[in-house]
XYZ file of C-alpha atoms in Angstrom:
335
model
C 38.691 14.796 -58.601
C 39.950 11.498 -59.941
C 40.105 8.564 -57.534
C 42.599 5.763 -58.230
C 43.537 2.597 -56.286
C 45.620 3.176 -53.154
C 48.139 0.997 -51.348
C 48.751 0.443 -47.629
C 45.417 -0.773 -46.289
C 43.873 -3.913 -44.793
C 40.513 -5.450 -43.934
C 39.708 -5.310 -40.239
C 36.417 -6.165 -38.500
C 34.402 -5.315 -41.596
C 36.217 -2.003 -42.098
C 39.025 -1.001 -44.426
C 41.889 0.435 -42.396
C 44.389 2.829 -43.964
C 47.984 2.085 -42.952
C 49.635 5.227 -44.296
C 49.691 7.502 -41.239
C 49.469 6.778 -37.503
C 45.810 7.830 -37.370
C 45.134 4.491 -39.122
C 41.595 5.516 -40.122
C 39.160 2.553 -40.206
C 36.539 3.330 -42.827
C 33.070 2.205 -43.768
C 32.172 2.105 -47.441
C 32.179 5.632 -48.870
C 33.951 7.209 -45.904
C 37.006 9.433 -46.339
C 39.945 9.514 -43.951
C 40.945 12.514 -41.837
C 43.315 13.614 -44.607
C 40.404 14.160 -47.018
C 42.143 12.501 -49.967
C 41.952 8.767 -49.176
C 38.583 6.974 -49.123
C 37.040 3.534 -49.027
C 35.226 2.285 -52.092
C 33.860 -1.211 -51.658
C 36.637 -3.393 -50.331
C 39.471 -1.200 -51.500
C 41.056 2.125 -50.659
C 41.353 4.945 -53.180
C 43.476 8.080 -53.390
C 42.866 11.437 -55.055
C 46.542 12.401 -55.092
C 47.552 11.651 -58.684
C 47.107 15.412 -59.037
C 48.931 18.636 -58.259
C 47.995 22.173 -57.311
C 51.311 23.495 -58.631
C 53.895 22.569 -61.238
C 56.916 24.818 -61.331
C 60.699 24.822 -61.222
C 62.840 25.866 -58.289
C 66.055 24.546 -56.728
C 66.667 21.821 -54.187
C 67.871 24.484 -51.739
C 64.293 25.745 -51.431
C 62.936 22.464 -49.986
C 65.250 23.075 -48.036
C 67.836 20.388 -48.790
C 71.383 21.703 -48.396
C 73.389 18.458 -48.421
C 71.690 16.769 -51.363
C 72.983 17.515 -54.882
C 73.456 21.300 -54.398
C 72.057 23.450 -57.170
C 69.855 20.710 -58.618
C 66.721 22.075 -60.319
C 63.477 20.600 -58.965
C 60.218 20.231 -60.821
C 57.904 20.744 -57.863
C 54.418 19.290 -57.402
C 51.897 19.578 -54.559
C 49.232 16.900 -54.273
C 46.419 18.332 -52.110
C 45.897 17.101 -48.568
C 47.702 16.786 -45.251
C 47.687 14.552 -42.201
C 48.188 17.617 -39.973
C 45.999 20.647 -39.373
C 48.700 23.187 -38.481
C 47.177 26.480 -37.439
C 50.088 28.466 -38.905
C 50.233 26.744 -42.314
C 51.063 29.171 -45.127
C 49.901 26.556 -47.653
C 46.529 25.838 -46.030
C 44.645 26.577 -49.264
C 46.200 23.408 -50.699
C 46.969 21.300 -47.650
C 43.663 21.564 -45.821
C 41.383 20.226 -48.546
C 38.864 17.918 -46.853
C 39.542 19.393 -43.404
C 38.390 22.985 -43.954
C 35.103 23.514 -45.807
C 36.265 26.731 -47.447
C 39.251 25.028 -49.127
C 38.254 24.043 -52.645
C 39.764 21.253 -54.726
C 42.255 22.947 -57.000
C 44.479 20.411 -58.717
C 45.146 19.000 -62.151
C 45.864 15.335 -62.998
C 49.539 14.331 -63.162
C 51.110 12.049 -65.778
C 54.257 10.664 -64.084
C 56.052 9.921 -67.364
C 55.442 13.462 -68.602
C 56.744 14.959 -65.349
C 59.824 12.743 -65.303
C 60.558 13.486 -68.951
C 60.517 17.219 -68.255
C 62.770 16.783 -65.213
C 65.225 14.630 -67.161
C 65.457 17.317 -69.833
C 66.956 19.673 -67.243
C 68.947 17.025 -65.348
C 66.746 17.744 -62.366
C 64.715 15.906 -59.783
C 61.018 15.873 -58.904
C 59.965 17.336 -55.559
C 56.637 16.947 -53.773
C 56.244 19.835 -51.368
C 53.898 22.499 -49.894
C 51.387 19.808 -48.847
C 52.018 16.356 -47.327
C 53.840 14.193 -49.899
C 53.357 10.910 -48.061
C 49.663 11.100 -48.969
C 50.840 10.902 -52.582
C 52.899 7.775 -51.992
C 51.359 6.061 -55.040
C 52.306 9.042 -57.224
C 55.767 9.051 -55.631
C 56.264 5.396 -56.544
C 55.107 5.984 -60.126
C 57.442 8.968 -60.495
C 60.400 7.076 -59.028
C 59.851 4.014 -61.184
C 59.646 6.151 -64.329
C 62.576 8.301 -63.244
C 65.050 5.645 -62.183
C 66.229 4.707 -65.706
C 66.655 8.422 -66.492
C 68.511 9.351 -63.307
C 65.591 11.420 -61.969
C 65.168 11.246 -58.181
C 62.093 12.074 -56.108
C 62.499 14.233 -52.975
C 59.974 15.189 -50.285
C 59.262 18.006 -47.866
C 57.270 16.078 -45.268
C 55.776 16.290 -41.779
C 57.149 12.796 -41.118
C 53.863 11.483 -39.698
C 54.142 8.000 -41.209
C 53.553 4.447 -40.080
C 56.372 1.926 -40.165
C 54.696 0.382 -43.220
C 54.741 3.742 -45.013
C 58.387 4.328 -44.082
C 59.319 0.985 -45.632
C 57.528 1.856 -48.873
C 58.722 5.453 -49.048
C 62.357 4.434 -48.547
C 62.222 2.426 -51.786
C 61.289 5.489 -53.820
C 62.407 8.701 -52.073
C 66.032 9.823 -52.401
C 65.971 12.661 -49.865
C 63.472 14.214 -47.487
C 63.291 17.271 -45.270
C 61.173 16.423 -42.223
C 59.464 19.006 -40.040
C 60.135 18.488 -36.337
C 58.001 21.238 -34.835
C 58.351 20.398 -31.142
C 58.770 17.313 -28.989
C 56.337 18.591 -26.363
C 53.192 16.443 -26.571
C 50.766 19.221 -25.633
C 52.275 21.853 -27.921
C 52.561 19.449 -30.864
C 48.908 18.431 -30.560
C 47.885 22.091 -30.274
C 49.829 22.969 -33.441
C 49.081 19.957 -35.604
C 46.324 17.825 -34.104
C 48.738 14.896 -33.787
C 51.394 13.520 -31.464
C 55.130 14.010 -32.117
C 56.477 10.517 -31.419
C 55.863 9.031 -34.895
C 57.760 11.912 -36.504
C 61.042 11.015 -34.812
C 60.412 7.320 -35.457
C 59.923 8.011 -39.171
C 63.003 10.214 -39.332
C 65.114 7.455 -37.803
C 63.528 4.786 -39.994
C 64.116 6.664 -43.225
C 67.770 7.284 -42.325
C 68.305 3.612 -41.459
C 66.993 2.669 -44.897
C 69.393 4.972 -46.740
C 67.233 8.020 -47.432
C 69.117 11.307 -47.014
C 67.308 13.208 -44.228
C 67.378 16.851 -43.169
C 65.167 18.515 -40.554
C 63.297 21.820 -40.315
C 61.863 23.457 -37.202
C 59.611 26.542 -37.335
C 60.373 29.056 -34.588
C 56.927 30.360 -33.635
C 57.164 33.251 -31.150
C 55.649 32.378 -27.812
C 55.413 28.688 -28.627
C 58.375 26.961 -30.310
C 60.994 29.716 -30.584
C 62.575 29.291 -27.161
C 65.288 27.012 -25.760
C 62.674 24.870 -24.017
C 61.577 23.649 -27.442
C 64.809 23.881 -29.431
C 67.253 22.215 -27.063
C 65.315 18.914 -26.783
C 65.016 18.754 -30.577
C 68.716 19.452 -31.106
C 69.620 16.872 -28.477
C 67.381 14.229 -30.066
C 68.804 14.870 -33.537
C 72.389 14.762 -32.298
C 71.652 11.442 -30.604
C 70.490 10.047 -33.955
C 73.396 11.543 -35.910
C 75.200 14.850 -35.297
C 75.586 15.239 -39.081
C 71.841 15.689 -39.662
C 71.385 19.213 -41.102
C 68.956 21.288 -39.006
C 67.120 24.201 -40.622
C 65.635 26.855 -38.329
C 62.664 28.445 -40.074
C 61.491 31.982 -39.471
C 57.733 31.837 -38.854
C 55.475 34.489 -40.346
C 51.831 35.132 -39.383
C 49.483 32.954 -41.452
C 46.199 31.020 -41.424
C 44.775 31.019 -37.869
C 47.974 32.213 -36.174
C 48.253 35.851 -37.172
C 48.703 37.610 -33.848
C 52.499 37.722 -33.799
C 55.368 39.304 -35.685
C 57.879 37.181 -37.630
C 60.423 35.330 -35.513
C 63.003 37.766 -34.066
C 66.499 37.428 -35.539
C 67.879 37.032 -32.019
C 65.781 33.885 -31.512
C 67.120 32.386 -34.729
C 70.712 33.168 -33.768
C 70.119 31.634 -30.330
C 68.748 28.515 -32.003
C 71.930 28.146 -34.038
C 74.003 28.366 -30.851
C 71.801 25.768 -29.164
C 72.194 23.381 -32.083
C 75.963 23.630 -31.977
C 76.038 23.344 -28.165
C 74.120 20.077 -28.418
C 76.594 18.707 -30.939
C 74.959 19.282 -34.320
C 77.508 20.038 -37.035
C 75.272 21.845 -39.509
C 72.616 24.357 -38.404
C 71.096 26.701 -40.982
C 68.917 29.805 -41.200
C 67.703 30.592 -44.692
C 67.699 34.399 -44.783
C 67.740 36.269 -41.495
C 71.417 35.605 -40.691
C 72.693 36.351 -44.191
C 74.995 34.211 -46.313
C 76.845 32.869 -43.278
C 73.611 31.333 -42.002
C 73.355 29.313 -45.233
C 77.007 28.284 -45.594
C 78.142 24.699 -45.066
C 81.383 24.512 -43.102
C 83.856 21.691 -42.756
C 83.162 20.023 -39.386
C 86.897 19.872 -38.673
C 88.578 23.091 -39.859
C 85.390 25.229 -40.287
C 86.270 26.262 -43.839
C 83.181 27.341 -45.793
C 82.861 24.570 -48.395
C 79.415 25.363 -49.853
C 78.129 28.932 -50.256
C 74.488 29.663 -51.040
C 72.336 32.529 -52.113
C 68.696 32.529 -50.991
C 67.165 29.431 -52.649
C 70.187 28.905 -54.886
C 73.728 27.547 -54.924
C 76.553 30.091 -55.066
C 79.660 27.890 -54.931
C 80.384 24.253 -54.115
C 84.086 23.917 -53.256
C 83.903 20.294 -52.098
C 86.330 17.886 -53.739
C 84.462 14.590 -54.109
C 82.559 15.411 -50.911
C 85.678 16.435 -48.990
C 86.944 19.727 -47.636
C 89.516 21.162 -50.086
C 91.609 22.461 -47.178
C 91.914 19.514 -44.767
C 90.376 16.595 -46.663
C 87.648 15.867 -44.109
C 84.539 14.203 -45.554
C 81.382 16.319 -45.239
C 78.258 14.224 -44.870
C 75.751 14.466 -47.709
C 74.826 13.298 -51.200
C 77.127 15.533 -53.215
């Protein structure tokens, strides 16, 4: 592990307090925060997240981001660590470093200029995914600053558990983010993640207000988050923020400590789509289980299919400068 200086911290009552996530860990010298990848050293905070467990190419659709530069190739990194301890996490071997003793450090140092140069060569972007990208906010800033002159954006797949200070900093460097909104029920959210849900919605709203393109994902876990009691409040909250926010319903598969259920039934996913539309959302997506129609973007006025997608890939983008080719209605996104 390589520790480098971190941002977003302050001195308080003889402790160094991290200001990145709402846990706001206050640390004695040598102590590490709950995330496992930020620690106090003397009077400063350090991060271990100038590193990645993966480095591979995929497309922006896999994040998933459906309304941000369709078909864009993404050079994807995963800096170890997470602010949540989700019991269903399929990436727990990377995300739970520092929280679970059996999870070993498995990451290589990252040179931001090298990463950005590779992304520029394919006219792509850089994505931080699989783990919690906000923990790598220093790496994000370095990537964005190197990438800006070359037209290389940074995108996140995040749990959205950020402080207002972190939202302000992230909005300067992140072009688009998909935020997980797992449930708005306090008890269920704490049981799933170890944290409360309120800051997630606050971060989502804050990022949007600052010009970051935001989409949302919700995992449908049978017996917990797959029913209307969970989905309708989320859809209603998103529609109140902006009915154009794309909502991705994710089929949950057994993983980590939650292995006693089958994958989400197709009927539950289809019901979730109906709920989203009933609550006023214009764009509700299911990646695979509902076929190509579940991935298609439709004009909010005439319902023409304007963007068609394969699984994790663009099929056809028929938009004309972001507008429906049939009726001319603008479709919200970064096209």
